[in-house]
Each structure stands twice: as C-alpha cells, then as structure tokens.
mmCIF file of C-alpha atoms in Angstrom:
data_model
loop_
_atom_site.group_PDB
_atom_site.id
_atom_site.type_symbol
_atom_site.label_atom_id
_atom_site.label_comp_id
_atom_site.label_asym_id
_atom_site.label_seq_id
_atom_site.Cartn_x
_atom_site.Cartn_y
_atom_site.Cartn_z
ATOM 1 C CA MET A 42 -0.032 0.024 0.061
ATOM 2 C CA TRP A 43 1.310 3.491 -0.999
ATOM 3 C CA THR A 44 1.849 5.819 1.929
ATOM 4 C CA ARG A 45 2.769 9.460 2.136
ATOM 5 C CA GLU A 46 5.458 8.449 4.764
ATOM 6 C CA GLU A 47 7.169 5.978 2.423
ATOM 7 C CA GLN A 48 6.926 8.415 -0.457
ATOM 8 C CA THR A 49 8.767 11.066 1.601
ATOM 9 C CA GLU A 50 11.393 8.447 2.653
ATOM 10 C CA ASN A 51 11.837 7.532 -1.015
ATOM 11 C CA GLU A 52 12.146 11.060 -2.228
ATOM 12 C CA SER A 53 14.740 11.848 0.444
ATOM 13 C CA ALA A 54 16.794 8.861 -0.405
ATOM 14 C CA TYR A 55 16.672 9.779 -4.106
ATOM 15 C CA HIS A 56 17.798 13.346 -3.575
ATOM 16 C CA LYS A 57 20.751 12.118 -1.499
ATOM 17 C CA LEU A 58 21.723 9.500 -4.129
ATOM 18 C CA ARG A 59 20.888 11.424 -7.293
ATOM 19 C CA GLU A 60 24.573 12.122 -8.235
ATOM 20 C CA ASP A 61 25.823 8.619 -7.233
ATOM 21 C CA LEU A 62 23.081 7.109 -9.404
ATOM 22 C CA LYS A 63 24.494 8.923 -12.397
ATOM 23 C CA GLN A 64 27.848 7.215 -11.875
ATOM 24 C CA GLN A 65 26.381 3.804 -11.321
ATOM 25 C CA TYR A 66 23.711 3.580 -14.149
ATOM 26 C CA PRO A 67 23.376 4.632 -17.682
ATOM 27 C CA HIS A 68 21.398 7.758 -18.574
ATOM 28 C CA MET A 69 17.650 7.255 -18.319
ATOM 29 C CA HIS A 70 17.991 3.875 -16.594
ATOM 30 C CA PHE A 71 14.963 3.173 -14.329
ATOM 31 C CA VAL A 72 15.722 2.862 -10.619
ATOM 32 C CA ALA A 73 13.041 1.821 -8.021
ATOM 33 C CA PHE A 74 12.982 2.927 -4.405
ATOM 34 C CA GLY A 75 11.111 1.273 -1.480
ATOM 35 C CA HIS A 76 11.295 2.323 2.183
ATOM 36 C CA GLY A 77 14.231 4.619 1.273
ATOM 37 C CA LEU A 78 16.292 1.850 -0.468
ATOM 38 C CA VAL A 79 17.131 1.042 -4.112
ATOM 39 C CA ILE A 80 15.161 -2.191 -4.602
ATOM 40 C CA ALA A 81 15.479 -2.754 -8.445
ATOM 41 C CA ASN A 82 16.897 -1.311 -11.559
ATOM 42 C CA SER A 83 16.527 -1.891 -15.271
ATOM 43 C CA ALA A 84 16.851 -0.362 -18.628
ATOM 44 C CA ASP A 85 13.411 -1.634 -19.525
ATOM 45 C CA PHE A 86 10.186 -0.519 -17.704
ATOM 46 C CA LYS A 87 8.432 -3.842 -18.047
ATOM 47 C CA ASP A 88 11.401 -5.762 -16.739
ATOM 48 C CA LEU A 89 11.697 -3.321 -13.820
ATOM 49 C CA LEU A 90 8.081 -4.034 -12.907
ATOM 50 C CA GLU A 91 8.843 -7.773 -12.780
ATOM 51 C CA LYS A 92 11.855 -7.146 -10.565
ATOM 52 C CA ILE A 93 9.819 -5.103 -8.211
ATOM 53 C CA ARG A 94 7.226 -7.757 -7.957
ATOM 54 C CA GLU A 95 9.929 -10.434 -7.447
ATOM 55 C CA TYR A 96 11.178 -8.198 -4.574
ATOM 56 C CA GLY A 97 7.718 -8.591 -3.031
ATOM 57 C CA ARG A 98 6.379 -5.098 -3.640
ATOM 58 C CA ASP A 99 3.408 -3.842 -5.679
ATOM 59 C CA PRO A 100 4.948 -1.535 -8.279
ATOM 60 C CA ARG A 101 2.146 1.036 -7.626
ATOM 61 C CA ASP A 102 3.388 1.507 -4.047
ATOM 62 C CA VAL A 103 7.056 2.173 -4.866
ATOM 63 C CA MET A 104 8.848 5.216 -6.444
ATOM 64 C CA VAL A 105 10.644 4.858 -9.778
ATOM 65 C CA ILE A 106 12.932 7.540 -11.321
ATOM 66 C CA ARG A 107 15.050 7.653 -14.426
ATOM 67 C CA VAL A 108 18.741 8.495 -13.974
ATOM 68 C CA GLY A 109 19.545 11.883 -15.121
ATOM 69 C CA ASP A 110 15.966 12.868 -15.741
ATOM 70 C CA THR A 111 15.667 16.558 -16.301
ATOM 71 C CA ARG A 112 11.879 16.929 -16.385
ATOM 72 C CA LEU A 113 10.234 19.870 -14.856
ATOM 73 C CA LYS A 114 10.040 19.808 -11.050
ATOM 74 C CA LYS A 115 7.991 23.008 -10.721
ATOM 75 C CA GLY A 116 5.563 24.776 -12.994
ATOM 76 C CA TYR A 117 2.400 26.880 -13.253
ATOM 77 C CA ILE A 118 -0.967 25.740 -14.582
ATOM 78 C CA PHE A 119 -3.221 28.337 -15.877
ATOM 79 C CA ALA A 120 -6.295 26.092 -16.034
ATOM 80 C CA ARG A 121 -8.663 28.638 -14.448
ATOM 81 C CA ILE A 122 -8.653 30.757 -11.328
ATOM 82 C CA ARG A 123 -10.735 28.932 -8.793
ATOM 83 C CA GLY A 124 -14.073 30.391 -8.141
ATOM 84 C CA ILE A 125 -14.088 32.746 -11.193
ATOM 85 C CA LYS A 126 -16.487 31.709 -13.909
ATOM 86 C CA ARG A 127 -17.886 33.795 -16.701
ATOM 87 C CA MET B 1 -1.551 10.279 -40.082
ATOM 88 C CA SER B 2 -4.404 9.838 -37.672
ATOM 89 C CA GLU B 3 -6.557 12.605 -36.531
ATOM 90 C CA GLN B 4 -9.114 13.214 -33.811
ATOM 91 C CA ARG B 5 -11.408 16.230 -34.042
ATOM 92 C CA PHE B 6 -13.994 17.304 -31.520
ATOM 93 C CA PRO B 7 -16.316 20.349 -30.960
ATOM 94 C CA TYR B 8 -15.410 22.519 -27.950
ATOM 95 C CA GLN B 9 -17.255 21.372 -24.890
ATOM 96 C CA GLY B 10 -18.134 22.626 -21.430
ATOM 97 C CA ASP B 11 -18.910 25.926 -19.800
ATOM 98 C CA PRO B 12 -16.829 27.913 -20.731
ATOM 99 C CA LEU B 13 -16.057 26.068 -23.961
ATOM 100 C CA ARG B 14 -12.819 24.104 -23.861
ATOM 101 C CA PRO B 15 -10.668 22.244 -26.454
ATOM 102 C CA LEU B 16 -10.835 18.522 -25.992
ATOM 103 C CA VAL B 17 -8.623 15.654 -26.719
ATOM 104 C CA LYS B 18 -9.393 11.900 -25.958
ATOM 105 C CA LEU B 19 -6.468 9.905 -24.871
ATOM 106 C CA THR B 20 -6.402 6.135 -24.021
ATOM 107 C CA PHE B 21 -4.299 4.793 -21.152
ATOM 108 C CA ALA B 22 -3.535 1.187 -20.107
ATOM 109 C CA ASP B 23 -3.791 0.544 -16.467
ATOM 110 C CA ALA B 24 -1.418 -1.789 -14.473
ATOM 111 C CA ASN B 25 -3.828 -4.703 -15.315
ATOM 112 C CA GLY B 26 -3.714 -3.950 -18.970
ATOM 113 C CA VAL B 27 -7.238 -2.481 -19.073
ATOM 114 C CA ASN B 28 -7.631 0.438 -21.456
ATOM 115 C CA HIS B 29 -9.383 3.650 -20.322
ATOM 116 C CA THR B 30 -10.245 6.516 -22.735
ATOM 117 C CA LEU B 31 -10.386 9.911 -20.982
ATOM 118 C CA SER B 32 -11.587 13.254 -22.131
ATOM 119 C CA LEU B 33 -8.938 15.816 -21.368
ATOM 120 C CA ILE B 34 -8.777 19.606 -21.766
ATOM 121 C CA ALA B 35 -6.040 20.536 -24.302
ATOM 122 C CA ASP B 36 -3.985 23.092 -22.440
ATOM 123 C CA THR B 37 -1.088 24.293 -24.503
ATOM 124 C CA GLY B 38 0.020 26.452 -21.596
ATOM 125 C CA CYS B 39 0.377 23.433 -19.339
ATOM 126 C CA PRO B 40 4.094 22.528 -19.000
ATOM 127 C CA PHE B 41 3.266 18.951 -17.785
ATOM 128 C CA GLU B 42 2.428 15.825 -19.806
ATOM 129 C CA VAL B 43 -1.093 15.129 -18.214
ATOM 130 C CA ILE B 44 -2.712 16.160 -15.031
ATOM 131 C CA LEU B 45 -5.442 13.676 -14.083
ATOM 132 C CA SER B 46 -8.091 13.901 -11.272
ATOM 133 C CA GLU B 47 -6.926 12.089 -8.198
ATOM 134 C CA GLY B 48 -9.275 9.043 -8.818
ATOM 135 C CA TRP B 49 -8.034 8.549 -12.407
ATOM 136 C CA PHE B 50 -4.416 9.028 -11.450
ATOM 137 C CA ASP B 51 -4.649 6.356 -8.760
ATOM 138 C CA GLN B 52 -6.296 3.972 -11.152
ATOM 139 C CA LEU B 53 -3.816 4.494 -13.998
ATOM 140 C CA VAL B 54 -0.453 4.933 -12.296
ATOM 141 C CA HIS B 55 2.041 2.044 -12.718
ATOM 142 C CA THR B 56 4.611 3.332 -10.278
ATOM 143 C CA ARG B 57 5.065 6.578 -8.453
ATOM 144 C CA THR B 58 7.847 9.049 -8.924
ATOM 145 C CA ASP B 59 8.906 12.190 -7.226
ATOM 146 C CA GLU B 60 6.347 14.882 -6.577
ATOM 147 C CA ILE B 61 6.054 18.098 -8.616
ATOM 148 C CA GLU B 62 5.374 21.524 -7.230
ATOM 149 C CA SER B 63 2.816 23.778 -8.898
ATOM 150 C CA ASN B 64 0.584 26.745 -8.141
ATOM 151 C CA PHE B 65 -2.062 24.107 -7.146
ATOM 152 C CA GLY B 66 0.287 22.733 -4.512
ATOM 153 C CA PHE B 67 2.413 19.528 -4.655
ATOM 154 C CA MET B 68 1.028 17.022 -7.103
ATOM 155 C CA SER B 69 1.524 13.295 -7.089
ATOM 156 C CA THR B 70 3.309 12.046 -10.114
ATOM 157 C CA GLY B 71 3.882 8.608 -11.591
ATOM 158 C CA TRP B 72 4.446 6.564 -14.850
ATOM 159 C CA ILE B 73 1.324 6.124 -16.931
ATOM 160 C CA GLN B 74 1.060 4.172 -20.131
ATOM 161 C CA LEU B 75 -0.378 6.206 -23.006
ATOM 162 C CA TYR B 76 -1.715 3.400 -25.229
ATOM 163 C CA MET B 77 -3.182 4.309 -28.619
ATOM 164 C CA PRO B 78 -1.763 1.897 -31.045
ATOM 165 C CA GLU B 79 -4.300 2.695 -33.686
ATOM 166 C CA MET B 80 -2.684 6.237 -33.879
ATOM 167 C CA GLY B 81 0.754 4.753 -33.429
ATOM 168 C CA LEU B 82 1.045 6.633 -30.095
ATOM 169 C CA VAL B 83 2.301 4.376 -27.411
ATOM 170 C CA GLU B 84 4.456 6.155 -24.840
ATOM 171 C CA LEU B 85 5.271 5.730 -21.108
ATOM 172 C CA ILE B 86 4.679 9.213 -19.828
ATOM 173 C CA ASN B 87 5.061 11.004 -16.564
ATOM 174 C CA GLY B 88 1.590 11.957 -15.308
ATOM 175 C CA CYS B 89 0.401 14.104 -12.378
ATOM 176 C CA GLY B 90 -2.548 13.653 -10.119
ATOM 177 C CA SER B 91 -4.364 16.600 -8.531
ATOM 178 C CA LYS B 92 -7.514 16.685 -6.627
ATOM 179 C CA GLU B 93 -7.922 20.452 -7.240
ATOM 180 C CA VAL B 94 -7.382 20.289 -10.976
ATOM 181 C CA GLY B 95 -9.747 17.389 -11.181
ATOM 182 C CA GLU B 96 -12.437 19.448 -9.503
ATOM 183 C CA ILE B 97 -11.863 22.512 -11.723
ATOM 184 C CA VAL B 98 -12.050 20.646 -14.967
ATOM 185 C CA SER B 99 -15.075 18.673 -13.963
ATOM 186 C CA ASP B 100 -16.777 21.848 -12.991
ATOM 187 C CA ASP B 101 -16.339 22.999 -16.633
ATOM 188 C CA HIS B 102 -17.850 19.681 -17.930
ATOM 189 C CA GLN B 103 -18.492 16.498 -15.982
ATOM 190 C CA ALA B 104 -16.734 14.362 -18.560
ATOM 191 C CA PHE B 105 -13.420 16.124 -18.272
ATOM 192 C CA ALA B 106 -10.855 13.985 -16.325
ATOM 193 C CA GLY B 107 -7.945 16.368 -16.422
ATOM 194 C CA LEU B 108 -5.606 18.273 -18.702
ATOM 195 C CA VAL B 109 -3.195 17.266 -21.462
ATOM 196 C CA GLY B 110 -0.249 19.680 -21.753
ATOM 197 C CA LEU B 111 2.131 20.875 -24.403
ATOM 198 C CA PRO B 112 4.621 18.026 -23.957
ATOM 199 C CA ILE B 113 2.127 15.478 -25.294
ATOM 200 C CA LEU B 114 0.390 17.788 -27.715
ATOM 201 C CA ARG B 115 3.628 18.644 -29.467
ATOM 202 C CA LEU B 116 4.390 14.994 -30.070
ATOM 203 C CA GLY B 117 1.885 15.455 -32.969
ATOM 204 C CA GLU B 118 0.126 18.515 -34.421
ATOM 205 C CA PHE B 119 -2.857 20.367 -32.978
ATOM 206 C CA GLY B 120 -5.047 23.245 -34.013
ATOM 207 C CA GLY B 121 -8.492 24.786 -33.793
ATOM 208 C CA ASN B 122 -11.093 26.958 -35.506
ATOM 209 C CA ALA B 123 -14.247 28.605 -34.418
ATOM 210 C CA THR B 124 -15.979 25.290 -33.498
ATOM 211 C CA GLU B 125 -13.468 22.440 -33.256
ATOM 212 C CA PHE B 126 -10.160 21.415 -31.921
ATOM 213 C CA TRP B 127 -8.072 18.718 -33.546
ATOM 214 C CA PHE B 128 -5.005 16.593 -32.700
ATOM 215 C CA ARG B 129 -3.065 14.729 -35.351
ATOM 216 C CA TYR B 130 -0.349 12.067 -34.895
ATOM 217 C CA PRO B 131 2.370 11.809 -35.958
ATOM 218 C CA GLY B 132 3.333 15.321 -36.839
ATOM 219 C CA THR B 133 4.840 16.335 -40.172
#
C-alpha cells in the first residue's frame, strides 16, 4: 500500500543518491525505491516491474525515477482561477 | 496520419482531446482531457483517475495548485501509433476545476504530449493529429 510517509522516505533517499546514481547507471536507466532503499533497476520498464514484484512489492506502491531525468519539477498551470467563472 | 477532431465542450467552452491509457492490469481507459497548450506537464489527471492509471510513483512536482503526485502512466493508442510511457500528475484540485467545466473532463493534457503530434482549432472544433509532419 502506498503511503505518504514512504513516499517522503523514497524522495529523500533519491535526492541524497541522485549524483551517485549517475555514476552507477546509464542515462535514463530506471531505478526503483522502496522504504528509502534502491530495490530494483533496469533499462526496460516492464522488466523493472517484474523485478519489483519479485522483490515482493506492488509497483504502484514504490517510487521509480530515471537516472539523469531533467523533467520539470515545478511549473504553473493556468487552467482557471478557482471560483471565477464567466 | 491519424486525426481526432471534437467540438469545443463545457462551460466555458474548452478544447478537448481523448487519450487512451492502459492501467497496471492492461485494461484500457479513454479519458476526455482539456487540451492546455500552456500546461508544461504531460497530463494532469483527477486524483481518482491518477490512482487508477499509475504504474509506479515518481517524485512529486510543485505547482501553483500545490504539490502534485506524479507517476509513470502508459499512454496506449496503437491505432494512432501513439504508445508512450509518460510521466503523469494527479491533482484533486485540478480534477475538481475541470469537472466543474464539464463532468466528462478527467484532467488536462499539456504541451509535452500535444507537441508529439500536431494540433489546431477553429471557431467550432479542436483537432489533434499524430504523428506530426
């Protein structure tokens, strides 16, 4: 089961290990975290899901990042200002 | 090239794209999403749809709607040739806002997905084509 506490633990571990992961794995390699530990890795997403299950976790409960991922971490959404409708 | 074309829907009128996603059990779900070319994220889904479609979580994203859950989601539209593992977001607030405009809206699709193909609109319709030229 996914929990906020474990998500925080996984994000904290990822931020500590981010630079080390770049040395250990190829660019855009998938790495899975569970309870603040690296529990699986693979270049292929489907293979990674299998490894997570073999480890005994439901993939939906763990955190997976791609090494060297530069996607946006912060951004604005202009959808519509709440409460204002024409 | 495949194309989808829909009349604007909702109040106020919104451009609409229908995308199909495969959940973790391999079941496909087609969602109506507001095409938001100003949105820098791939898709932002209502919390319920995000929880149903996410394959694994990833690290959260900060936005003017607060922190949003993110995860890997399988965009699965083989009939268009559009099959991509994408990073989707989940937001209760965004889900509430879009469904207030039209109850069928399940979220937003942003520029990173729209620009995989081509998109455009006129007075009555919005269209999305894939692949782009």
